[in-house]
Coordinates of C-alpha atoms in Angstrom, one line a residue:
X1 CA 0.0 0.0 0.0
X2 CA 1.5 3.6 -0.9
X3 CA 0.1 6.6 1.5
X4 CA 1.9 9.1 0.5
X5 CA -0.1 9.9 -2.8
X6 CA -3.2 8.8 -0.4
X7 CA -2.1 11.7 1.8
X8 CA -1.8 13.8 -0.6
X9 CA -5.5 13.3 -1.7
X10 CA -6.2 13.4 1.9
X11 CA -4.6 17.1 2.2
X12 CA -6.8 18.2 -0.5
X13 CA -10.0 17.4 0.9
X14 CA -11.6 20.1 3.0
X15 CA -10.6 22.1 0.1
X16 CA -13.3 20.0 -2.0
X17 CA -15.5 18.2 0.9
X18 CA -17.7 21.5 1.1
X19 CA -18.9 21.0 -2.7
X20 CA -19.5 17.4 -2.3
X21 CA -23.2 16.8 -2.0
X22 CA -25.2 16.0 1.1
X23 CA -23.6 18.2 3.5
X24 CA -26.5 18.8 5.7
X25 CA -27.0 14.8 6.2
X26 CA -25.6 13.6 9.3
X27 CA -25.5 9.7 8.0
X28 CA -23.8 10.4 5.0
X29 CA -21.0 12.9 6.6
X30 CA -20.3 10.3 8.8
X31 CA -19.9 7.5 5.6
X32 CA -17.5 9.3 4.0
X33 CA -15.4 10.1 6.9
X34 CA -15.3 6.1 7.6
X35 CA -14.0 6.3 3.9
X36 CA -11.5 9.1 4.1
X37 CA -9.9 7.3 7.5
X38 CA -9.5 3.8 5.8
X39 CA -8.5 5.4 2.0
X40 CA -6.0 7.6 4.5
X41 CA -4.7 4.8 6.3
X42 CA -4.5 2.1 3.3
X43 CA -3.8 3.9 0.5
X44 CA -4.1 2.9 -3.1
X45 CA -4.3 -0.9 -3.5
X46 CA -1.0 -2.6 -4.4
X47 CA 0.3 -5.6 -6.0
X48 CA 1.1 -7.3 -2.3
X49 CA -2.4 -7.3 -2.1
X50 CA -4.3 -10.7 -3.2
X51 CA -6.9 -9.3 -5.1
X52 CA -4.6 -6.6 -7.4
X53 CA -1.3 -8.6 -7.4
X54 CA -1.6 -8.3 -11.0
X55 CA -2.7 -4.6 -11.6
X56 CA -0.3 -1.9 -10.3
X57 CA -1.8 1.7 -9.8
X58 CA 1.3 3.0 -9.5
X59 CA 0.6 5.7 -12.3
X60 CA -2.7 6.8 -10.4
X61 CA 0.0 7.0 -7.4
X62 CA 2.2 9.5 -9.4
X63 CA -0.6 11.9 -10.2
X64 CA -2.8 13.9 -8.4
X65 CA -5.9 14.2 -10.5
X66 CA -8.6 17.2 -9.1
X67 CA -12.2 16.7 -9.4
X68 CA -14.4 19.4 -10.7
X69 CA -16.8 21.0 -8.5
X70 CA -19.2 22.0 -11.0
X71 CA -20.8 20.8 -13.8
X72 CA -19.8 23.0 -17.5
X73 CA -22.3 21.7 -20.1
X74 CA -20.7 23.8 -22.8
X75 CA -17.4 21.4 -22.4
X76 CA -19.3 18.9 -24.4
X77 CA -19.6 19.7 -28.3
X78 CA -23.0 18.7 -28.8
X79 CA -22.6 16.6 -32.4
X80 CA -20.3 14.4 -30.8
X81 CA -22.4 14.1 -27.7
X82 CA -25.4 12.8 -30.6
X83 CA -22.7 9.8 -31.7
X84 CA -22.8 7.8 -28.2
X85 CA -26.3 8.8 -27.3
X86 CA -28.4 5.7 -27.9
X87 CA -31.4 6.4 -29.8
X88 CA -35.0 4.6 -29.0
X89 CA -33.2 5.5 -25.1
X90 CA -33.4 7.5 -22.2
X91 CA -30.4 9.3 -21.4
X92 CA -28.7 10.3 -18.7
X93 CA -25.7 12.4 -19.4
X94 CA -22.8 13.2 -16.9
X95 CA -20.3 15.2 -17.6
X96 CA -16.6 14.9 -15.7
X97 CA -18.4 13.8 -12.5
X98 CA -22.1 16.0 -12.5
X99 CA -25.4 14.6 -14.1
X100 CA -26.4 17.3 -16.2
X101 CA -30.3 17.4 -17.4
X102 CA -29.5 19.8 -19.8
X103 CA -27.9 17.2 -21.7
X104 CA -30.0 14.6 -20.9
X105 CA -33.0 13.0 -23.1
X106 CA -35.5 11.9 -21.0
X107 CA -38.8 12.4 -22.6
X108 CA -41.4 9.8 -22.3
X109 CA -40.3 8.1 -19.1
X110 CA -43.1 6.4 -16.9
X111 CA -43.9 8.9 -14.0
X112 CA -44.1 6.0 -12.0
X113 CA -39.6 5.7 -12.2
X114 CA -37.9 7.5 -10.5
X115 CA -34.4 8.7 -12.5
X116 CA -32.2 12.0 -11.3
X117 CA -28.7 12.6 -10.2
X118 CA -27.6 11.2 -6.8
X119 CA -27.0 15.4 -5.7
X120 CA -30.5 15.9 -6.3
X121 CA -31.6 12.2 -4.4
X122 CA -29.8 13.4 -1.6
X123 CA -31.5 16.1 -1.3
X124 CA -34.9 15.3 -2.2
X125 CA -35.1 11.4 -1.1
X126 CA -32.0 11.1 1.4
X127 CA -34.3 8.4 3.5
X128 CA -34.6 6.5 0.3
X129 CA -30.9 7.2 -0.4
X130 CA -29.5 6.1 2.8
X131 CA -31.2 2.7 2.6
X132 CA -29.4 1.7 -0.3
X133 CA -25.8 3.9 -0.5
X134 CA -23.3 1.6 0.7
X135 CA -25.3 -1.7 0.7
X136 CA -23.9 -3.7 -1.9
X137 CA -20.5 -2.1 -2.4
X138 CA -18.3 -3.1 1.2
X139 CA -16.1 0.0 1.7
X140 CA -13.9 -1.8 3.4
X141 CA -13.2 -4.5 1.1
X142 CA -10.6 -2.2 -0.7
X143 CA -9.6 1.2 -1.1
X144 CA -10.6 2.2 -4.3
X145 CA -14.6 1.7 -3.4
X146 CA -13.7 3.8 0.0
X147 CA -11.5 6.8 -2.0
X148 CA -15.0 6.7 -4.2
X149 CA -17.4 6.8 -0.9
X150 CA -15.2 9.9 0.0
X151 CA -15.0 11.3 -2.7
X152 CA -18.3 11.1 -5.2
X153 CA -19.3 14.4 -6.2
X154 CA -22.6 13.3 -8.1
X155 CA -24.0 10.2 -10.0
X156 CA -27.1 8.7 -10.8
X157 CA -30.3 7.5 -8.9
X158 CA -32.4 4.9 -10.8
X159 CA -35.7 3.3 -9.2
X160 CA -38.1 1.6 -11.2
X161 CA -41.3 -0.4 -8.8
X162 CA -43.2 -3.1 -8.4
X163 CA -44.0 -4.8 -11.6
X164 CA -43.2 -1.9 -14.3
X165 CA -41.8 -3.4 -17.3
X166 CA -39.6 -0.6 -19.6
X167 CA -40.0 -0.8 -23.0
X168 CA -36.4 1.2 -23.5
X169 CA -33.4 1.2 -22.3
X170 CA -31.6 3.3 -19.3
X171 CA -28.4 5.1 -20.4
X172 CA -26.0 6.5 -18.4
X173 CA -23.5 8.3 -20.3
X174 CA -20.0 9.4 -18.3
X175 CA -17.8 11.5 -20.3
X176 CA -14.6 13.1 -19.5
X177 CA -13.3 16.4 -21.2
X178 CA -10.2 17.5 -20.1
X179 CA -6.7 16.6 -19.0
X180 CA -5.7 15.8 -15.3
X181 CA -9.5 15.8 -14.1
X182 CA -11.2 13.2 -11.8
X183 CA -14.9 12.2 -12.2
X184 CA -16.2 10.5 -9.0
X185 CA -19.4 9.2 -9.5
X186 CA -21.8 6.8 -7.4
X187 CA -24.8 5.4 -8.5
X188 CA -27.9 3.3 -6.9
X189 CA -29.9 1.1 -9.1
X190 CA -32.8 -0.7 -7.9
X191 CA -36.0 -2.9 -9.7
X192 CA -38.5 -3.7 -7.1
X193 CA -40.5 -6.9 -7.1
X194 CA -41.1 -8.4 -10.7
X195 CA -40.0 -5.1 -12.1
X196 CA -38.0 -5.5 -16.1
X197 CA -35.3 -3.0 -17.1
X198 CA -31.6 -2.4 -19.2
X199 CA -29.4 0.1 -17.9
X200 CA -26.4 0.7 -20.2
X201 CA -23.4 2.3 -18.3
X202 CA -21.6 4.1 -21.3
X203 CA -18.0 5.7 -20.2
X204 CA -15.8 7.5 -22.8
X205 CA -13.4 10.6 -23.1
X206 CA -14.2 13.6 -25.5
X207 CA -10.8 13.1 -27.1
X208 CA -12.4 10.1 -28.8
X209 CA -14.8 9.9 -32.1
X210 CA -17.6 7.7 -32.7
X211 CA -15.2 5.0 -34.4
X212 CA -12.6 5.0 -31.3
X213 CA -9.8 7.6 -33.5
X214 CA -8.6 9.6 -31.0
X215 CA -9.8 13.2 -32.4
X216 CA -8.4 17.0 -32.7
X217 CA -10.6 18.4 -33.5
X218 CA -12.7 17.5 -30.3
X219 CA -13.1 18.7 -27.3
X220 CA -9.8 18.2 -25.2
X221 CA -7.9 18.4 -28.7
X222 CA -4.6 17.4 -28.8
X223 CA -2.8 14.4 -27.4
X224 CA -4.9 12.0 -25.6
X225 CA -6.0 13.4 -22.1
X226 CA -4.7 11.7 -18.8
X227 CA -7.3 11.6 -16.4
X228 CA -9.1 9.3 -13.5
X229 CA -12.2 7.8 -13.6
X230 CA -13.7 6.2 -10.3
X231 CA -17.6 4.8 -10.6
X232 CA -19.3 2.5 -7.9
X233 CA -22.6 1.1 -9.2
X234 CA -24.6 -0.3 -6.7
X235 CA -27.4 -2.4 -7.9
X236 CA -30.5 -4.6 -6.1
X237 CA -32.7 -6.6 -8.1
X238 CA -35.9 -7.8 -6.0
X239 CA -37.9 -10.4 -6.0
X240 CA -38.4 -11.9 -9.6
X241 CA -37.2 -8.7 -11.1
X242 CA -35.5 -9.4 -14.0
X243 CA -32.2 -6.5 -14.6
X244 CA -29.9 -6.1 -17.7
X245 CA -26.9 -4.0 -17.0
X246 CA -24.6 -3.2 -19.8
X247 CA -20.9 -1.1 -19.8
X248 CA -19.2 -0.3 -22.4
X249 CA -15.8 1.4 -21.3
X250 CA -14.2 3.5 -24.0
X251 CA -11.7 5.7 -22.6
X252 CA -8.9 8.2 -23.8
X253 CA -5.8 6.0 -24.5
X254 CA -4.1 7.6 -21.5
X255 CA -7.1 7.7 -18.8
X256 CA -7.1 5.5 -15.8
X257 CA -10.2 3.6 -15.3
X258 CA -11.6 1.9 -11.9
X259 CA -15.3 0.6 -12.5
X260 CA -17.2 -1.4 -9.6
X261 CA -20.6 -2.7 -10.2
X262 CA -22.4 -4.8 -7.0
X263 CA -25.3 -6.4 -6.7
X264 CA -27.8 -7.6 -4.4
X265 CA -30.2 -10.1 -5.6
X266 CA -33.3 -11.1 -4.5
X267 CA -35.3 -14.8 -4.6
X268 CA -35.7 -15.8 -7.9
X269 CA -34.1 -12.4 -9.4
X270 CA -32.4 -12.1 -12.6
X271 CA -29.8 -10.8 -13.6
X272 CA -27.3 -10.2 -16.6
X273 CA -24.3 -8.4 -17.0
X274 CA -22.3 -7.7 -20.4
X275 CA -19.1 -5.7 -19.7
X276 CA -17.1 -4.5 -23.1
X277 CA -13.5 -3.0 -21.8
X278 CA -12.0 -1.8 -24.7
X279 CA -9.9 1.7 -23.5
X280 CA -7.7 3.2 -20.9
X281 CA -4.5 2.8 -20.5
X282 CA -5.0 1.1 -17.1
X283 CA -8.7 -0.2 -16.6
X284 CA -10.2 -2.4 -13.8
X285 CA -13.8 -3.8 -13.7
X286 CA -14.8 -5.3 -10.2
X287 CA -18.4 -7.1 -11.1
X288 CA -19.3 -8.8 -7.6
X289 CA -22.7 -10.1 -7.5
X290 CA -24.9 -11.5 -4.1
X291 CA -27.5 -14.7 -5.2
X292 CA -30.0 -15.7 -3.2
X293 CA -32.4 -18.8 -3.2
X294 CA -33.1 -19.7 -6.7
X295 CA -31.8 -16.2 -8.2
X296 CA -30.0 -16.9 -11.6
X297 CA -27.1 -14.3 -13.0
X298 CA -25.1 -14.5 -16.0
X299 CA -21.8 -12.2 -16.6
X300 CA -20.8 -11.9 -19.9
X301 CA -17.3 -9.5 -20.9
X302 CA -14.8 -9.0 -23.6
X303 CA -11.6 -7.3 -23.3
X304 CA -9.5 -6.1 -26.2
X305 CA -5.8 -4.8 -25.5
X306 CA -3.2 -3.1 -27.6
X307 CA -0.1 -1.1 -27.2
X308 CA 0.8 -0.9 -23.4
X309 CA -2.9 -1.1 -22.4
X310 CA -3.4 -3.3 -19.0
X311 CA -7.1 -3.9 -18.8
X312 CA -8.0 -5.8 -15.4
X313 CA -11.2 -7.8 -15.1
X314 CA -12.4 -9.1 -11.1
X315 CA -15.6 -11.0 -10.9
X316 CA -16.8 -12.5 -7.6
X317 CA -20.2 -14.6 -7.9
X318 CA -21.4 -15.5 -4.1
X319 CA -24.0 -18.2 -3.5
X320 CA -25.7 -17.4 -0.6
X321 CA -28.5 -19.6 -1.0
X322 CA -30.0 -23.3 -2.5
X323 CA -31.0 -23.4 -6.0
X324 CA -29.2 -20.4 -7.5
X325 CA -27.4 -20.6 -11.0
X326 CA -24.8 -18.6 -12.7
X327 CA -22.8 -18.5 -15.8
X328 CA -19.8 -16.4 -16.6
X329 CA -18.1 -16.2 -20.0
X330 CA -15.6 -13.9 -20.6
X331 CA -12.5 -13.2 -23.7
X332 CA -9.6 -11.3 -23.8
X333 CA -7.7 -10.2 -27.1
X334 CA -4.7 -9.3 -26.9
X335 CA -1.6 -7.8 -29.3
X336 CA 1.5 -5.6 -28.9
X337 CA 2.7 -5.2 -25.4
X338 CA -0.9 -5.6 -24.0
X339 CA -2.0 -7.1 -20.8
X340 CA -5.1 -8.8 -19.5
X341 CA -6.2 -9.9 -16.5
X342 CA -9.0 -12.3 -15.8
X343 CA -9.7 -13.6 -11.5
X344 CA -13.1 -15.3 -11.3
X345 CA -14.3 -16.5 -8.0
X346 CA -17.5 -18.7 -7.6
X347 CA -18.3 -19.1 -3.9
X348 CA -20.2 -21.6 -2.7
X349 CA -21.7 -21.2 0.8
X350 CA -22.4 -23.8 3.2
X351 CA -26.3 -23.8 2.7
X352 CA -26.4 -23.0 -0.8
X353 CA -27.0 -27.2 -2.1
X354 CA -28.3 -27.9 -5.6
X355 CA -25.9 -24.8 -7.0
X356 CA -25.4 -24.8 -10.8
X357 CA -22.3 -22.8 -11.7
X358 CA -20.5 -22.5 -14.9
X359 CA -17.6 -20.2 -15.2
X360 CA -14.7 -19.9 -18.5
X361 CA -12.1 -17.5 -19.6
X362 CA -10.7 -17.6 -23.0
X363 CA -7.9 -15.8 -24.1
X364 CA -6.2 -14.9 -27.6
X365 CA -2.4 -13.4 -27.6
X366 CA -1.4 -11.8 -31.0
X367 CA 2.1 -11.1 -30.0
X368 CA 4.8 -12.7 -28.5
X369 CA 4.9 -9.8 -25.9
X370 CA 1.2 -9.7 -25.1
X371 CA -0.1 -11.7 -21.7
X372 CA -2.9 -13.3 -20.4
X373 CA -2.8 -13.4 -16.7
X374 CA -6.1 -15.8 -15.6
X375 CA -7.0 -16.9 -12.0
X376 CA -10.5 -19.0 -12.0
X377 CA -11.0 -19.9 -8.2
X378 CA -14.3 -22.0 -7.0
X379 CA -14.9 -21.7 -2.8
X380 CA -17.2 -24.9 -2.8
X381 CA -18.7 -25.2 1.2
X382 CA -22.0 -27.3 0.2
X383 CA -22.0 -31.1 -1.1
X384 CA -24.6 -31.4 -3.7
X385 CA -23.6 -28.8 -6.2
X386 CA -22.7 -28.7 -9.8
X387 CA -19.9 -26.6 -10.6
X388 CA -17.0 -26.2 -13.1
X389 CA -14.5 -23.7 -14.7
X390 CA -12.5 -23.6 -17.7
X391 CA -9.9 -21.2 -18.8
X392 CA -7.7 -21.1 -22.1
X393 CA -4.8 -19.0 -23.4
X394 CA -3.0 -19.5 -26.8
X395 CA -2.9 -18.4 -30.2
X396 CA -5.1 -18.5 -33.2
X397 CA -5.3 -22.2 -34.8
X398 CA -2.3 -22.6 -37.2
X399 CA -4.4 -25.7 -39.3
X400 CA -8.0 -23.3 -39.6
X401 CA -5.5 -20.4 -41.1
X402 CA -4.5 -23.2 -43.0
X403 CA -7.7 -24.6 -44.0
X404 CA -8.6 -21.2 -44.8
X405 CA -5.8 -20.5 -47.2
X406 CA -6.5 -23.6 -48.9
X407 CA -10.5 -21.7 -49.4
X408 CA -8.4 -19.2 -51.7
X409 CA -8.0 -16.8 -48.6
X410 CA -5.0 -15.1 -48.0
X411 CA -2.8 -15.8 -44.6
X412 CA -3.5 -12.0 -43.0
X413 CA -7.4 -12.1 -44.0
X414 CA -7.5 -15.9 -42.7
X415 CA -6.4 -14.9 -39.6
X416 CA -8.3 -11.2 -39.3
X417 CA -10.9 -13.3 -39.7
X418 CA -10.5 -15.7 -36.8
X419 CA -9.4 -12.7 -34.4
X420 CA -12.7 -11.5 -35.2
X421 CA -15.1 -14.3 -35.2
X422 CA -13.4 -15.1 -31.4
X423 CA -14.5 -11.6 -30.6
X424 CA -17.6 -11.2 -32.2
X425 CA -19.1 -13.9 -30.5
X426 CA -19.7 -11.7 -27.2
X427 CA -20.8 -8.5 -29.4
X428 CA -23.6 -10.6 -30.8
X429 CA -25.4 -11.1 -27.2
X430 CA -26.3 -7.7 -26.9
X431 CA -29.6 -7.4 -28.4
X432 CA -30.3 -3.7 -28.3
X433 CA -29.4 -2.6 -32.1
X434 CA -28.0 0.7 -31.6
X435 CA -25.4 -0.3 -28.5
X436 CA -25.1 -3.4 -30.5
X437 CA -23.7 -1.2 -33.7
X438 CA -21.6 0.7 -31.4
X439 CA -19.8 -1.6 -29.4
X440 CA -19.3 -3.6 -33.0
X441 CA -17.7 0.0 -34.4
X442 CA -15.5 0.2 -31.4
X443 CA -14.3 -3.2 -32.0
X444 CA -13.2 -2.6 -35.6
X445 CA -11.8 0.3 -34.9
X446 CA -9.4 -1.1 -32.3
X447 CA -9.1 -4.5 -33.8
X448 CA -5.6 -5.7 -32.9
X449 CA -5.0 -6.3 -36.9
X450 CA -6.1 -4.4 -39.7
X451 CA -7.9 -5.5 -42.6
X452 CA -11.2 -6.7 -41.0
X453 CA -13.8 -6.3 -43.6
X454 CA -17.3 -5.0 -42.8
X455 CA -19.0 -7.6 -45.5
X456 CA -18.1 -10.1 -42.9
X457 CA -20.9 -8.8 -40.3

């Protein structure tokens, strides 16, 4: 653990705690100064530590990024803001750290859900607030989810009841637009009892186009910007609710990226995750999910990493309870001097019997230099289960580039085509059309080799 950048940040803080929301709520104060102590004390997380040993923060150590106090609208050029907002969607846009309804698109939403930033849920619903903030996501598992408790300056309050079904998706856009700036956000999902809903957590930097070319002429023109995102999502999914939560992370090719999502689920909830990391130059995804009796969740991700990207993926699946089935799929791709890092952990608990969990990790290294670093664990306590893991790391298939060559297919197509059909495979779960598109464009456009032809899709 390093404390001396932790300090640092520590020093800083009554400059920025009296523009942090919630000031006037008692609870709340006292939260984050539960945070600030153990953020203080621990510092950022290090490599001794079990659960980073392969991620290094170091860079995040080096450089003190300051959060904005205030939200600018007029940072954002609105064309480029119209590329990443999903149409047939409700939007909600924030922008380095502040929901901003200015920017927002939220016509036609049932009055019956409840959607606004987490500065305006504290002060108009802190009761409701309080019973969820810090719920799912343990502060004191590490420090990163504590610095974000501290710190959070705004976010996103989502709350759809009792047996309302959305016909569109939630999005929750995150942009950053300058250099050196932190955006600290925290947001609270929740679908009561046999509620239906997709949330799509969207995160990218203004330095970026729609197709992933880092942009001039953009906002934040000039080099790519350096900067540190920090998001908690906390999630609860009641009984036989049924929740879809997407991310698609899509950051400037220097910005620093820590994203935790953390669900609660209820009896016989649902829930499905699909994460896409595709930018940053460091990026870590913590997806820990609670299942209770008979609950089912399914995690989905892909990972694509080039150049010196390290891109850092933590899952945790708990079975609480009997009955309860999960399944977790997730890819890497990997060229240059890329690193990916996969830990899965199933748990199993003593009570949970008649558990059905599937997990598998499949990597692809383009490059001599590229790595796979994977870590499947299963924590099995109960006796009549029905678990399993599988995890793979090589190159593409010498005698299908072969097979393809002898189709009249050249070697670099033949094998552009098998780095993509590996990928692909994840991109075509996602069912909603326009993220679909999106997430496909941001996959060509980073696509370890070039050449990949469009007529293929």
């Amino acid at each position: 653990m390093n404390t001396a950048t932790a300090s640092r940040y520590a020093a800083e803080y009554p400059t920025i705690a009296p523009a942090l929301p919630g000031q006037n709520l008692p609870w709340l104060q006292a939260l984050r100064a539960e945070a600030l102590a153990q953020f203080s004390a621990q510092g950022f997380p290090s490599p001794r530590e079990e659960e980073w040993r392969y991620t290094n923060v170091s860079g995040i150590e080096k450089k003190l990024f300051a959060p904005s106090t205030s939200l600018t609208a007029g940072d954002v050029d609105a064309e480029w803001l119209k590329a990443y907002q999903l149409q047939d969607a409700w939007v909600l846009v924030l922008v380095n750290g502040h929901f901003s309804a200015e920017l927002s698109v939220l016509d036609g939403l049932p009055e019956a859900v409840t959607v606004m930033g987490m500065a305006d849920a504290l002060a108009k619903q802190p009761d409701k607030v309080e019973k969820y903030l810090g719920k799912a996501a343990d502060q004191s598992e590490h420090s990163f989810i504590a610095f974000n408790t501290a710190w959070f300056s705004d976010g996103l309050f989502v709350h759809v009841p009792a047996k309302q079904v959305l016909d569109r998706p939630i999005q929750l856009l995150h942009i950053v637009t300058g250099a050196d700036a932190m955006a600290t956000t925290r947001n609270i999902i929740i679908a009561d009892e046999m509620a239906e809903a997709k949330v799509i957590e969207t995160f990218v930097g203004s330095d970026i186009s729609r197709d992933g070319v880092y942009a001039a002429s953009l906002p934040g023109a000039g080099a790519a910007n350096a900067y540190l995102t920090a998001a908690v999502t906390e999630v609860f999914v009641e009984q036989n609710a049924d929740l879809t939560l997407y991310k698609m992370q899509s950051e400037s090719e220097k910005a620093y990226h820590f994203g935790g999502s953390y669900i609660k689920q209820a009896r016989d909830a649902r829930f499905t995750h699909h994460n896409f990391a595709f930018g940053g130059l460091l990026a870590r995804s913590d997806i820990h999910v609670d299942l209770d009796h008979a609950s089912e969740c399914e995690l989905n991700g892909l990972y694509l990493g080039v150049k010196r990207q390290h891109i850092d993926n933590h899952t945790r699946i708990n079975h609480l309870k009997p009955y309860a089935i999960s399944r977790e799929l997730y890819k890497g791709v990997l060229d240059d001097r890329a690193r990916g890092v996969f830990q899965g952990r199933v748990i199993v608990a003593v009570d949970a019997q008649k558990t059905d969990s599937q997990m598998n990790n499949r990597n692809l290294l383009l490059s001599d230099d590229a790595e796979a670093d994977t870590k499947p664990q299963l924590e099995i306590y109960a006796d009549d289960v029905k678990c399993g893991h599988g995890v793979t790391v090589g190159q593409l298939d010498e005698k299908s580039i072969f097979y393809l060559q002898s189709r009249c297919v050249d070697e670099e197509t033949a094998r552009n085509m098998l780095t993509f059909a590996f990928a692909n495979e994840m991109v075509d779960k996602v069912k909603i059309k326009g993220l679909h598109d999106m997430i496909l464009e941001q996959v060509l456009a980073r696509f370890p080799q070039q050449g990949v032809n469009k007529e293929w899709l």
